[in-house]
Structures are given as C-alpha cells and as structure tokens.
Amino acid sequence: MPATVKGGVELRKALRNFAPELGKETQKEIASVLKPVVKEARGFVTTSPLSNWAREGGKFPVFNASIVKRGIGYKTTPSKPNRKGFTALAQIRNRSAAGAIYETAGRRAPGTKPSSRPNFAQAMGPLTGSGKERGRLIYKAWENDKGNATKAVLKAIDNAGKTFNRMVGTR
Amino acid sequence: MANVVIDIAAEYTGNRAFKQAETATQKLEKSVAKLGKQLAGVFAASKLYAFGKNAVKAFAADEKAARSLALALANTGNAFASIEVEKFIGDLQRATGVLDDNLRPAFRTLLTATGDVKKSQDGLALALDIAAGTGKDLGAVSLALAKAYGGQTTALSRLGAGLSKATLASGDLDLITSELTKKFSGQALAAAEGYSGSIAKLAVASANAKEIIGKDLLDAMQMVAGEDGIGGATTAMESFATQIGNAIYGIGVLTKAIKSLPGAGFIGDVLSAGTQISGLGLLSRLGARSKAASAGTPAQSPGQRKAIDKANADALKLQKSKNSLQTIDNNLTTRKIVLTADQQALEELKKKFDVERIGLYAALNSATDEETRLRLRSLIAIHDNDAALAGKIKAEQEAAEQARLLALALAESRAAWGAWQTLIGNSFAAAAMAAATPAANMPSTTNYVPERYAPGDIPGISGQRGFRFAGADSSPTVVVNVAGSVTAERDLVSAITQGIYNNQASGIPISYSTSYV
C-alpha cells in the first residue's frame, strides 16, 4: 500500500500552470531519488534465469536481458487513476513482458490459478518483499531501499508545495 | 500488456471523480440537448439574426474592454506590458474558467489603484481565489482589494473573508494579503478543476467562439457595406435575413407538400436533409475559403491567437536581446573610456621619465633669449605630439617676426626723417644768408645760377620727388630720394598699437623684454 497524499495532483497541475520551472525542478528532484532504485533493479537482471527461456519460438515472451533492462524505468508525472481510484504521483515500472514474468513468477501459491510450474518459479530464485509487493527486480530494489525513496519523494512534493504557497503568498 | 509498477505517493481521486463524471455527463447531456435546440433555432432567420447580433455585441464588448485596458496600461506608464498582460489574462482565463470579460475590468481596477503591472497581476490572482472561496463577484472583490491598496479596508471587511479587526485596523497590506492568501490559496484552481470547472471552461470557449464569430460577422458586414459603411450593412443584413427567412419558410412549405404526397415521404426527408446539410456545408466551405483568401481580415481562432502570442513573445525576446547587447556595448564603451584615461595617466608618468624631454626642459629653463625659448618649446611640442601647443608656438613665432619687421621699418623711417630735417635746416640757412648779403656783393641775378643738388647729394633722399622754395624765381629743384617708407606719426602709433594687439592675441605678455625689440 503506497503512502497516500492529499492535494498532490492539484499541486502538480498548479505547478504546471503557474510555476513550470518549479514543477520541472520537482520532477528532477524526484527523478534523482528514483534513479538509484532503478539502477539497482536493472542490476538484478541476469543473462537468462532459465537456459531455455532465451530461445526464440512460441508465444511465450522471450527473455532478452537488454529489453528487460530497458523496460525498467521510472515516471515522475501523475498516472491515470487505477481501478480503485488512486493516482500515483511517481512510479517505478517494469514494463517488458519477460521482465514482468521474471518479476512476479511464483507469487501465487502452488495449486491456485493461474498456475505456473513450480520448477519455473523456483529456478528463478526467491521473491523479495511482502504480500502483493513481492518481486525479483523492482520490488527487490524497492525493498532494499527500505522506504528511503518514498520519504524523499514525499519530502520533494512537500517542499514544492511549500515553495509554491510561498510564491503565491508573496505575490 | 505487462504492467508491473510501484506506486509512490498515491492520491485517491477515484470514486468521487466517477460521481462527478456522472453528474457532469447528465449536465452535459442537458447542455447538448439545449445546444441542439439552439442550433435548430439558429436555422430560423430571426434566431440567426439574434445570434449574429449577440456575437457582434460580444466581440464589440471584448474589443472595447481590451482597448480600455490597453489605454489604462498606457496611462499608468505600462504600455510596454500590454502584450504580457493580455497573455496573462488569456492564460488565467484558460486556467480558471473565468471569462476575460470579467478579468479585464478587475485587472484594470487593480492597475488603476496600484499603477504596477506585477502587483495588479498578483492582486488579480488573489482576487480570483477570494471570489472562488467566498462566492462573491470578482469585480466586487477586486474593487475591495483596490480600495485596500489605497488604504480603505472597509470594503474588504464586508467580503466575509474572515479577516480580524486587528489585521484590518493595522492597515498593513502585506499582512492582510498574506492572511487572505493563507485562507484562500488554491481556491480558484480548485474551482477550475473537476467537471464544474470543465463546464466553466466550456462556457469560456463558447464565449470566445461567439466573439470570433462576431468579429467575422463584423468584417463580413464591412465587406458587404463597402463605401456605405456599417449603416448600409445593417440594412443589407436585415433584408438578407428576411430573404433567408422567406427562403427557409418556402423550403418548409415545399417539403411539407412533398411529404403529403402518397409514397413521397422519403423524398421529402432527403430533400429536407440535403438542402439543410449540403447548403450549410457549402456556406461553411465558402466562408472558410473566403476567410483564407482575404489577407486583410485575419480570423481570431485560438490557434491563430496562439501564433500571434508566440510572434509577440518572439519579438519581445528579440527586443530584450537587443537591449542586452546595447547594455554590453555601453559597458564596453565605459571600459574603453576608463582605459583611455588610464593610458593618459601612464603617458603623463612616462613623460616624467623621458630623458630627451627632461633635457629639452632644462635647456628651456636655462635659455635667456626668447627665440631660443620658442624653438625649444616647438621641439617639446613636436616631441609630445602636441598639435595645439605647436600651433600656439607657431603663432608666437609669426608675431615675433612681424614685430621685428615693424621695428626695422621704424628705424628706417626715423633715419629718413632726420635727413629731411637736416635738408630743410640747410635750405633755410642758405636763404637767410642770401637776404643778409648787400646787393653789390650779390652776383648779377641774370648770371645767378641756382644751386642744384644732384640725386644722392643729400643722404637718404633720392628719387623723383622734388619741391620748390617759395619766393624763388627759378626755384631750385630739390630731389629727395627716400630709402624705405615715410610714415606719418599717426600711422606709426597705429602700427605700434596693432603690433601690441597681435602680441597679446598670440599670448605674449607685454613686458620689457617683449616690447624692447
């Protein structure tokens, strides 16, 4: 469960409309916080977790380390609301198909659907994290970060809000 | 598509947004239905006329407000900020959904009170927040703020903004605005967000569209009127509307008649739809083509406005670059002047250690005669490349030469005068002796041969000048030859005075050494 904020989306819109420079600075600040996490996550990508997975053929996404690494990134602008109505102010993403499989395989308990072969998940190593936020790449890096990035992002947004209010207040 | 993401700092905007979307959709449906009815009504000639009239009125009001604001800016010495202010109002209109018809008067009120564009912009932003927060009219809020800038806080207290009496009584505008900002910060933006804000923005777009159509209608009317002016155009428009109305009525009657024929309902529908849609389409295309073809009547579409804004901004940027270049140029000139002054100081210092110059000055100090001094000064001037001093010395030398020539002429004239006096004296002496001698002793006058003087006998007198003595019968001819010029006393005095003047003009002091030449 991510930390929730109030007024963040409005603040970002206000920054975009009335203080674009401050908005850009905030984005840069958030990016500087997220970059190390992304770098660490990319470092967890191995050549091929399973020897057969890198072979072409079939409908199953082929594991290509460079594509998986390229698929790991971050986003510093607000996302669209998800199904539950939450809008994220920043995101770390693992967007490639093979990367997503490598990230999440083995989350569900054996015997539940959609099922995956236990050998497949076990061969890729253990998942790091808790609950639904378990994974081998971005979730692992996020877990290793121990919430420091979240704090820094929230601080950056808070600072931007204060600066913006000060700007408006001193008008 | 795989979507494995970690959300950071999420905000709940979901269900409420859906509810708002639902409400807004219902409202939008109603608006669309109303718009449909209006559009249907527009096809009627009277409605078309009324719409056109309203559009023209809206454009005229907009233009008047813009012109009034430009004048207010010019009157407060802020004419240069006209483009910036228009852009600011345009941006604010798009961001807050408040019509520029309301923003411009509010800005003008604040500008009149503050006389400063920046303060007025800040004041307008604050006024928008307060108006959104309190539900009061923007005009009233901006007027209250303007009065507060002038020291009257009564109107501000009546806004219901919750300002304490102590704050109001302090009259400290910074304190008042900071408290107002604290209370109402972000209200205008919050009001502009969500679907109610979207509808407000839709209203803004609609008003803008009306203004654009109004401008084009006015242009079209002027085109139609030609030399008769707008008066002729209004008459033409009314008669045109009547004609259109009659034609539409005629089409209606015709369609109804065709529909009433057995089995011809479909033909009637097609005719009706075809006439309206294709006719409208043709007119629309014709209008668009004509607008594009006429270079003198630019359409004020949002895209074009944006382009104009961009061009203006570019021009402003260019002007700023020019100004900065000018500043650099000025700085360089200043620096050059400073360097020249430094260079001069160095030259002066260098002169102090110039051995040749020192020698020349030593010689000048030890020289006693004026001519040598003048020569030495000339050499110093040449050495220093001092053209002014050289000119002065040259004038002095010329004056000295003139004085020398004058003295020479005086000496010559003095000698001539002395010789003439001697000659006269001798002549008188001879005459006196002749008178005293007895007649017997006198030689016969018949044999008397007057004494003649040959040229050169009297020193200093030569040439053709001669005179006779009075009383002498065969008077002797005295030929006086003058070497030089004979000058009268008056002329002499005049020549000396002129010489003194010349010396004074050349800067030579009148002293013993200069007058005794």
XYZ file of C-alpha atoms in Angstrom:
688
model
C 0.000 0.000 0.000
C 1.656 3.202 -1.062
C 1.704 6.257 1.153
C -1.259 8.450 0.307
C -1.152 12.180 -0.033
C -3.835 14.804 -0.459
C -3.728 17.631 -2.935
C -0.663 16.265 -4.717
C -2.332 16.063 -8.120
C -3.740 19.557 -7.773
C -0.345 20.810 -6.717
C 1.279 19.280 -9.789
C -1.342 20.864 -12.031
C -0.863 24.210 -10.324
C 2.887 23.899 -10.737
C 2.471 23.089 -14.415
C 0.192 26.079 -14.975
C 1.677 28.747 -12.753
C 5.224 27.747 -11.829
C 6.517 25.481 -14.591
C 10.131 25.947 -13.538
C 9.375 24.815 -10.009
C 7.421 21.869 -11.465
C 10.421 20.817 -13.532
C 12.727 21.147 -10.544
C 10.405 18.957 -8.500
C 10.374 16.344 -11.253
C 14.159 16.397 -11.392
C 14.364 16.012 -7.634
C 12.010 13.024 -7.709
C 13.946 11.537 -10.625
C 17.219 11.836 -8.723
C 15.637 9.838 -5.890
C 14.248 7.116 -8.139
C 17.271 6.674 -10.413
C 19.377 4.690 -7.912
C 16.484 2.296 -7.259
C 16.033 1.739 -10.995
C 19.758 1.229 -11.422
C 19.805 -1.366 -8.670
C 16.763 -3.117 -10.159
C 18.467 -3.287 -13.543
C 21.461 -4.819 -11.815
C 19.315 -7.792 -10.780
C 18.661 -8.730 -14.402
C 20.824 -11.741 -15.291
C 21.637 -13.041 -18.780
C 18.833 -15.618 -18.609
C 17.321 -17.060 -15.461
C 16.489 -20.268 -17.344
C 18.590 -21.615 -20.205
C 15.619 -22.329 -22.484
C 13.875 -19.029 -21.912
C 16.233 -17.050 -24.158
C 15.365 -19.178 -27.165
C 13.092 -17.788 -29.853
C 9.868 -19.551 -30.789
C 6.337 -19.903 -29.485
C 4.027 -17.331 -27.978
C 5.742 -17.118 -24.619
C 7.763 -13.874 -24.321
C 11.464 -14.487 -24.891
C 13.818 -13.298 -22.178
C 16.214 -10.734 -23.548
C 18.252 -9.109 -20.780
C 18.732 -5.812 -22.601
C 15.000 -5.493 -23.344
C 14.164 -6.335 -19.752
C 16.656 -3.719 -18.525
C 15.248 -1.124 -20.880
C 11.755 -1.913 -19.613
C 12.695 -0.947 -16.076
C 12.261 2.771 -15.543
C 10.509 5.473 -13.597
C 7.814 8.082 -14.168
C 7.648 11.387 -12.343
C 4.308 12.670 -13.610
C 0.927 11.688 -12.108
C -0.519 8.478 -13.502
C -4.083 7.814 -14.569
C -6.308 6.661 -11.716
C -6.181 2.904 -11.245
C -9.224 0.682 -10.807
C -9.516 1.643 -7.177
C -9.317 5.347 -7.940
C -5.748 6.028 -6.845
C -3.468 8.300 -8.829
C 0.266 7.821 -8.255
C 2.436 10.933 -8.272
C 5.508 8.876 -9.233
C 6.083 5.295 -10.297
C 8.814 2.732 -10.778
C 7.863 0.434 -13.631
C 8.854 -2.867 -15.116
C 7.183 -2.716 -18.492
C 8.586 -5.548 -20.594
C 6.604 -8.783 -20.758
C 9.549 -11.052 -19.920
C 10.591 -8.656 -17.172
C 7.120 -8.753 -15.647
C 7.158 -12.556 -15.689
C 10.592 -12.660 -14.112
C 9.441 -10.149 -11.551
C 6.265 -11.851 -10.424
C 6.504 -15.587 -11.218
C 5.732 -17.665 -8.136
C 3.686 -15.059 -6.272
C 0.614 -17.256 -6.171
C 0.611 -20.345 -4.010
C 1.066 -23.656 -5.849
C -2.245 -25.089 -6.997
C -4.008 -21.757 -7.408
C -4.880 -20.295 -10.782
C -3.408 -19.052 -12.976
C -0.903 -21.689 -12.224
C 2.701 -21.798 -13.187
C 5.015 -24.691 -12.960
C 6.699 -24.655 -9.551
C 10.023 -25.518 -11.143
C 9.867 -22.440 -13.326
C 9.407 -20.043 -10.414
C 11.773 -21.845 -8.114
C 14.540 -21.830 -10.725
C 14.415 -18.044 -10.842
C 15.107 -17.681 -7.165
C 13.038 -16.353 -4.255
C 10.738 -13.350 -4.276
C 11.619 -10.394 -2.100
C 9.018 -8.303 -0.304
C 5.647 -8.980 1.241
C 2.120 -9.628 0.013
C 1.451 -8.500 -3.479
C 4.504 -6.346 -3.437
C 6.896 -9.214 -3.904
C 9.276 -9.462 -6.820
C 12.758 -10.098 -8.098
C 13.660 -6.816 -9.814
C 11.974 -3.519 -8.954
C 10.256 -4.852 -5.829
C 13.542 -6.270 -4.615
C 15.320 -2.990 -5.191
C 12.416 -1.166 -3.536
C 12.595 -3.480 -0.535
C 16.348 -2.941 -0.284
C 15.808 0.806 -0.332
C 13.766 0.456 2.902
C 11.388 3.322 2.176
C 14.044 5.976 1.801
C 12.905 6.803 -1.738
C 9.281 7.220 -0.601
C 10.346 9.607 2.116
C 12.469 11.597 -0.315
C 9.667 11.776 -2.898
C 7.145 12.913 -0.286
C 9.623 15.452 1.007
C 10.222 16.763 -2.515
C 6.463 17.152 -3.091
C 6.008 18.772 0.307
C 8.842 21.200 -0.366
C 7.410 22.038 -3.769
C 4.031 22.725 -2.138
C 5.576 24.968 0.469
C 7.620 26.851 -2.126
C 4.592 27.263 -4.346
C 2.461 28.562 -1.491
C 5.231 30.924 -0.529
C 5.403 32.180 -4.104
C 1.671 32.699 -4.223
C 1.685 34.182 -0.745
C 4.352 36.726 -1.547
C 2.543 37.938 -4.638
C 0.447 -5.545 -21.710
C 2.501 -6.199 -18.674
C 2.032 -3.532 -16.038
C 4.191 -4.141 -13.014
C 4.516 -0.856 -11.194
C 5.313 0.506 -7.779
C 3.100 3.467 -6.980
C 4.731 6.172 -4.931
C 2.715 8.814 -3.099
C -0.677 7.883 -4.470
C -3.744 10.068 -4.124
C -7.315 8.892 -4.018
C -9.206 10.532 -6.829
C -11.372 7.629 -7.906
C -14.992 7.241 -6.853
C -15.648 10.918 -6.298
C -14.392 11.565 -9.783
C -16.760 8.941 -11.144
C -19.709 10.555 -9.361
C -18.685 13.922 -10.665
C -18.341 12.415 -14.095
C -21.865 11.047 -13.825
C -23.300 14.398 -12.727
C -21.317 16.239 -15.321
C -22.420 13.839 -18.011
C -26.032 14.482 -17.088
C -25.404 18.191 -17.175
C -23.562 17.820 -20.435
C -26.495 15.881 -21.874
C -28.814 18.693 -20.888
C -26.419 21.245 -22.324
C -26.109 19.270 -25.536
C -29.878 18.996 -25.773
C -30.183 22.727 -25.199
C -27.438 23.366 -27.714
C -29.229 21.143 -30.192
C -32.402 23.132 -29.707
C -30.469 26.333 -30.076
C -28.802 25.060 -33.214
C -32.168 24.075 -34.588
C -33.413 27.520 -33.724
C -30.413 29.100 -35.334
C -31.666 27.894 -38.682
C -34.627 30.170 -38.325
C -33.827 33.584 -39.764
C -34.819 35.523 -36.679
C -32.664 33.319 -34.466
C -29.792 33.662 -36.898
C -30.157 37.404 -36.770
C -30.316 37.418 -32.965
C -27.287 35.151 -32.693
C -25.333 37.328 -35.089
C -26.320 40.417 -33.163
C -25.246 38.860 -29.869
C -21.978 37.650 -31.369
C -21.185 41.097 -32.746
C -22.119 42.640 -29.413
C -19.884 40.186 -27.578
C -16.962 40.900 -29.887
C -17.505 44.654 -29.602
C -17.605 44.438 -25.801
C -14.464 42.293 -25.784
C -12.607 44.661 -28.069
C -13.756 47.668 -26.048
C -12.552 46.049 -22.827
C -9.209 45.159 -24.416
C -8.791 48.690 -25.731
C -9.763 50.179 -22.376
C -7.204 48.005 -20.628
C -4.523 48.960 -23.147
C -5.339 52.621 -22.531
C -5.196 52.103 -18.760
C -1.782 50.477 -19.187
C -0.595 53.370 -21.336
C -1.920 55.919 -18.835
C -0.056 54.270 -15.983
C 3.157 54.174 -18.000
C 2.965 50.438 -18.576
C 2.203 50.412 -22.295
C 5.192 48.121 -22.890
C 3.476 45.381 -20.817
C 0.335 45.306 -22.968
C 1.181 42.026 -24.694
C 2.296 40.386 -21.478
C -0.894 41.412 -19.671
C -3.126 40.126 -22.499
C -1.250 36.819 -22.396
C -1.586 36.674 -18.623
C -5.331 37.271 -18.837
C -5.652 34.676 -21.605
C -3.738 32.093 -19.532
C -5.752 32.917 -16.430
C -8.976 32.565 -18.401
C -7.971 29.136 -19.654
C -6.732 28.003 -16.226
C -9.586 29.272 -14.055
C -12.523 29.227 -16.429
C -13.325 32.870 -15.635
C -14.216 34.952 -18.684
C -11.797 37.630 -19.840
C -14.816 39.954 -19.842
C -14.633 39.745 -16.044
C -10.855 39.502 -15.750
C -10.044 42.632 -17.750
C -12.167 45.096 -15.694
C -10.872 43.543 -12.482
C -7.285 43.898 -13.680
C -7.926 47.469 -14.786
C -9.362 48.354 -11.364
C -6.297 46.943 -9.632
C -3.940 48.598 -12.113
C -5.572 51.973 -11.530
C -5.120 51.537 -7.790
C -1.559 50.177 -7.780
C -0.115 51.575 -11.015
C 2.083 48.494 -11.149
C 1.573 45.538 -13.505
C 3.174 42.938 -11.243
C 1.162 44.000 -8.199
C -2.001 44.018 -10.298
C -1.317 40.502 -11.565
C -0.742 39.253 -8.035
C -3.817 41.118 -6.846
C -5.929 39.573 -9.598
C -4.740 36.071 -8.696
C -5.634 36.744 -5.067
C -8.990 38.265 -6.053
C -9.800 35.140 -8.071
C -9.018 32.947 -5.077
C -11.143 35.107 -2.771
C -14.015 35.252 -5.260
C -13.932 31.474 -5.638
C -13.692 30.979 -1.874
C -16.382 33.441 -0.806
C -18.682 33.163 -3.800
C -18.560 36.924 -4.284
C -18.367 38.656 -7.620
C -14.810 39.055 -8.967
C -15.457 42.741 -9.711
C -16.509 43.426 -6.118
C -13.517 41.555 -4.718
C -11.028 43.308 -6.982
C -12.599 46.687 -6.120
C -12.274 45.895 -2.417
C -8.636 44.925 -2.923
C -8.008 48.083 -4.944
C -9.503 50.138 -2.114
C -7.286 48.280 0.334
C -4.275 49.270 -1.757
C -5.498 52.840 -1.301
C -5.767 52.399 2.471
C -9.526 51.743 2.760
C -10.160 48.326 4.253
C -13.896 48.674 4.911
C -14.913 47.041 1.650
C -12.503 44.194 2.346
C -14.090 43.590 5.749
C -17.523 43.274 4.099
C -16.381 40.479 1.813
C -16.816 37.962 4.583
C -13.239 36.831 4.199
C -12.864 36.366 7.958
C -10.184 38.992 8.436
C -9.733 40.072 12.039
C -10.417 43.663 13.008
C -6.879 43.987 14.326
C -5.455 42.947 10.967
C -7.724 45.336 9.101
C -7.039 48.158 11.529
C -3.287 47.698 11.137
C -3.601 48.786 7.500
C -0.558 46.633 6.727
C -1.349 45.417 3.245
C 1.362 42.754 3.301
C -0.169 41.285 6.455
C -3.694 41.452 5.008
C -2.727 39.817 1.710
C -0.702 37.121 3.450
C -3.681 36.280 5.657
C -6.005 36.261 2.663
C -3.553 34.064 0.753
C -3.394 31.686 3.700
C -7.171 31.447 3.799
C -7.970 31.259 0.096
C -4.856 29.858 -1.562
C -5.711 27.480 -4.394
C -9.489 28.185 -4.346
C -9.589 29.406 -7.928
C -7.652 26.402 -9.150
C -9.796 24.027 -7.119
C -12.887 25.620 -8.643
C -11.407 25.218 -12.088
C -10.704 21.525 -11.534
C -13.316 18.844 -11.754
C -16.304 18.800 -14.012
C -17.897 22.007 -12.804
C -14.634 23.699 -13.756
C -14.712 21.954 -17.099
C -18.176 23.306 -17.736
C -16.955 26.801 -16.822
C -14.115 26.330 -19.293
C -16.662 25.177 -21.858
C -18.559 28.400 -21.215
C -15.337 30.341 -21.753
C -14.724 28.526 -25.028
C -18.308 29.209 -26.070
C -17.960 32.911 -25.282
C -14.686 33.039 -27.181
C -16.325 31.306 -30.133
C -19.100 33.877 -30.034
C -16.544 36.690 -30.077
C -14.703 35.129 -33.005
C -17.938 34.748 -34.957
C -18.882 38.301 -34.022
C -15.625 39.632 -35.406
C -16.036 37.709 -38.629
C -19.620 38.916 -38.932
C -18.494 42.487 -38.451
C -15.767 42.030 -41.048
C -18.304 40.471 -43.385
C -20.700 43.343 -42.801
C -17.996 45.850 -43.588
C -17.221 43.882 -46.724
C -20.888 43.955 -47.719
C -21.324 47.610 -46.821
C -18.382 48.771 -48.876
C -18.398 52.511 -49.117
C -21.797 52.891 -47.396
C -20.326 51.907 -44.038
C -21.931 49.889 -41.265
C -25.263 51.706 -41.597
C -25.673 50.317 -45.102
C -24.511 46.921 -43.904
C -27.158 46.693 -41.178
C -29.873 47.454 -43.689
C -28.406 44.889 -46.062
C -28.200 42.324 -43.260
C -31.808 42.816 -42.228
C -33.010 42.457 -45.781
C -30.709 39.434 -46.225
C -32.145 37.828 -43.067
C -35.678 38.450 -44.295
C -34.828 36.885 -47.639
C -33.235 33.865 -45.953
C -36.226 33.531 -43.664
C -38.571 33.622 -46.610
C -36.481 31.045 -48.458
C -36.405 28.675 -45.451
C -40.115 29.101 -44.968
C -40.573 28.314 -48.644
C -38.453 25.168 -48.331
C -40.548 24.128 -45.321
C -43.755 24.597 -47.250
C -42.339 22.690 -50.218
C -41.103 19.809 -48.026
C -44.429 19.582 -46.271
C -46.225 19.496 -49.610
C -43.951 16.745 -50.945
C -44.327 14.735 -47.721
C -48.102 14.926 -48.024
C -47.896 13.204 -51.410
C -48.586 9.463 -51.078
C -45.273 7.494 -51.103
C -43.093 10.595 -51.280
C -42.175 10.874 -47.560
C -38.700 9.526 -48.162
C -38.066 12.023 -50.979
C -39.226 14.823 -48.679
C -36.826 13.718 -45.927
C -33.910 13.507 -48.324
C -34.740 16.878 -49.821
C -35.050 18.462 -46.398
C -31.821 16.991 -45.040
C -29.933 17.540 -48.267
C -30.997 21.145 -48.534
C -30.035 21.938 -44.982
C -26.866 19.921 -44.645
C -25.400 20.433 -48.077
C -26.405 24.094 -48.109
C -24.887 24.633 -44.692
C -21.777 22.740 -45.716
C -21.443 24.795 -48.878
C -21.841 28.034 -46.975
C -19.345 26.915 -44.367
C -16.801 25.919 -47.006
C -17.355 29.165 -48.898
C -16.848 31.164 -45.717
C -13.679 29.269 -44.835
C -12.246 29.733 -48.332
C -13.076 33.440 -48.382
C -11.526 33.937 -44.955
C -8.358 32.179 -46.015
C -8.211 34.177 -49.255
C -8.715 37.589 -47.631
C -5.419 38.569 -46.089
C -6.833 41.755 -44.587
C -9.350 40.073 -42.313
C -7.436 37.713 -40.020
C -9.630 35.253 -38.138
C -9.166 35.161 -34.410
C -9.188 31.423 -33.984
C -7.497 30.111 -30.811
C -4.686 28.639 -32.899
C -4.040 31.928 -34.612
C -4.223 33.770 -31.335
C -1.611 31.387 -30.005
C 0.547 32.041 -33.070
C 0.156 35.802 -32.623
C 1.042 35.462 -28.950
C 4.111 33.463 -29.920
C 5.141 36.038 -32.535
C 4.710 38.811 -29.981
C 6.705 36.876 -27.426
C 9.453 36.285 -30.006
C 9.509 39.990 -30.834
C 9.751 40.809 -27.139
C 12.557 38.298 -26.763
C 14.400 39.832 -29.717
C 13.979 43.291 -28.241
C 15.323 42.044 -24.919
C 18.335 40.541 -26.712
C 18.924 43.839 -28.479
C 18.700 45.682 -25.159
C 21.157 43.323 -23.538
C 23.552 43.748 -26.479
C 23.198 47.520 -26.148
C 23.981 47.235 -22.442
C 27.100 45.206 -23.247
C 28.110 47.795 -25.841
C 27.630 50.604 -23.319
C 29.678 48.739 -20.756
C 32.453 48.243 -23.286
C 32.405 51.933 -24.162
C 32.632 52.850 -20.489
C 35.509 50.433 -20.066
C 37.230 51.913 -23.097
C 36.906 55.406 -21.658
C 38.373 54.218 -18.370
C 41.232 52.529 -20.202
C 41.910 55.674 -22.231
C 42.072 57.713 -19.030
C 44.456 55.134 -17.563
C 46.546 55.259 -20.716
C 46.722 59.041 -20.457
C 47.826 58.830 -16.848
C 50.535 56.358 -17.871
C 51.657 58.661 -20.673
C 51.900 61.528 -18.205
C 54.007 59.354 -15.925
C 56.156 58.261 -18.848
C 56.795 61.882 -19.755
C 58.257 62.490 -16.335
C 60.958 59.908 -17.016
C 61.638 60.839 -20.637
C 65.350 61.849 -20.730
C 65.103 63.739 -24.021
C 62.145 65.712 -22.762
C 63.892 66.449 -19.477
C 66.890 67.769 -21.477
C 64.664 69.981 -23.566
C 63.015 71.436 -20.486
C 66.420 72.012 -18.863
C 67.548 73.874 -21.974
C 64.319 75.866 -21.949
C 64.846 76.902 -18.332
C 68.418 77.975 -18.967
C 67.684 79.796 -22.254
C 67.595 83.563 -21.956
C 66.671 84.665 -25.412
C 63.085 84.481 -26.492
C 63.734 82.996 -29.929
C 65.656 80.071 -28.445
C 62.893 79.551 -25.918
C 60.327 79.470 -28.702
C 62.369 76.930 -30.651
C 62.773 74.777 -27.584
C 59.084 74.905 -26.890
C 58.448 73.918 -30.511
C 60.735 70.907 -30.082
C 58.896 69.925 -26.885
C 55.575 70.214 -28.709
C 56.866 68.032 -31.549
C 58.222 65.533 -29.044
C 54.883 65.385 -27.210
C 52.903 65.283 -30.438
C 51.045 68.279 -29.014
C 49.451 69.879 -32.061
C 47.702 72.604 -30.058
C 50.925 73.782 -28.415
C 52.759 73.646 -31.744
C 50.097 75.860 -33.331
C 50.358 78.323 -30.480
C 54.137 78.475 -30.738
C 53.934 78.947 -34.498
C 51.611 81.921 -33.993
C 54.021 83.372 -31.457
C 56.906 82.992 -33.888
C 54.955 84.743 -36.633
C 54.012 87.542 -34.263
C 57.668 87.936 -33.248
C 58.694 88.093 -36.903
C 56.086 90.781 -37.568
C 57.286 92.775 -34.588
C 60.908 92.527 -35.849
C 59.896 93.797 -39.309
C 57.956 96.634 -37.695
C 60.954 97.684 -35.630
C 63.154 97.674 -38.734
C 60.665 99.843 -40.616
C 60.565 102.248 -37.684
C 64.332 102.564 -37.637
C 64.448 103.319 -41.368
C 61.714 105.909 -41.159
C 63.473 107.553 -38.231
C 66.696 107.931 -40.287
C 64.774 109.371 -43.269
C 63.018 111.862 -41.027
C 66.377 113.053 -39.634
C 67.867 113.560 -43.107
C 64.830 115.530 -44.242
C 65.024 117.763 -41.210
C 68.745 118.470 -41.960
C 67.952 119.356 -45.555
C 65.239 121.779 -44.544
C 67.525 123.373 -41.985
C 70.281 123.882 -44.540
C 67.913 125.437 -47.042
C 66.603 127.948 -44.544
C 70.131 128.822 -43.517
C 71.143 129.489 -47.130
C 68.107 131.676 -47.677
C 68.851 133.743 -44.580
C 72.439 134.287 -45.661
C 71.359 135.481 -49.114
C 68.981 138.006 -47.605
C 71.656 139.466 -45.374
C 74.265 139.941 -48.179
C 74.365 143.546 -49.909
C 73.229 143.726 -53.476
C 76.670 144.774 -54.721
C 78.101 141.765 -53.368
C 75.411 139.894 -54.925
C 76.147 138.383 -58.226
C 74.018 139.522 -61.046
C 70.759 137.863 -60.945
C 70.924 137.376 -64.564
C 74.050 135.416 -64.072
C 72.784 133.701 -60.989
C 72.674 130.040 -61.396
C 70.783 128.443 -58.655
C 72.485 125.740 -56.816
C 71.329 122.401 -57.864
C 71.552 119.215 -55.958
C 72.192 116.093 -57.805
C 70.495 112.907 -56.732
C 72.491 111.365 -53.970
C 73.902 114.693 -52.723
C 71.617 114.626 -49.733
C 71.899 111.370 -47.917
C 68.683 109.478 -47.596
C 66.860 111.495 -50.268
C 66.647 110.249 -53.770
C 64.112 109.573 -56.467
C 61.672 111.722 -58.324
C 60.189 113.719 -55.504
C 61.086 117.414 -55.682
C 59.852 120.758 -54.471
C 60.416 124.465 -54.997
C 61.149 127.071 -52.352
C 58.552 129.846 -52.144
C 59.793 133.229 -53.459
C 62.475 131.802 -55.670
C 62.081 132.735 -59.297
C 63.815 129.918 -60.767
C 63.420 127.886 -57.683
C 65.885 125.137 -57.148
C 64.573 121.714 -57.590
C 65.244 119.528 -54.583
C 65.036 115.911 -55.343
C 64.508 113.798 -52.212
C 65.122 110.126 -52.517
C 63.610 108.087 -49.656
C 65.047 104.658 -48.965
C 62.215 102.853 -47.128
C 58.828 104.247 -46.262
C 57.918 107.607 -44.849
C 55.247 107.142 -42.178
C 53.135 109.792 -40.505
C 53.121 109.877 -36.700
C 49.522 108.784 -36.528
C 50.245 105.799 -38.777
C 53.234 104.946 -36.666
C 51.215 104.971 -33.452
C 48.576 102.843 -35.149
C 51.181 100.318 -36.354
C 52.706 100.028 -32.832
C 49.257 99.563 -31.256
C 48.425 96.871 -33.787
C 51.715 95.141 -33.013
C 50.894 95.122 -29.300
C 47.455 93.699 -30.067
C 48.959 90.956 -32.188
C 51.334 90.028 -29.395
C 48.520 89.912 -26.875
C 46.466 87.745 -29.214
C 49.392 85.345 -29.515
C 49.704 85.137 -25.752
C 52.969 87.079 -25.474
C 52.958 89.177 -22.342
C 53.727 92.897 -22.569
C 56.971 93.245 -20.684
C 60.238 94.951 -21.114
C 61.796 92.004 -22.913
C 58.986 91.796 -25.473
C 58.401 95.488 -26.082
C 62.091 96.251 -26.425
C 62.811 94.672 -29.781
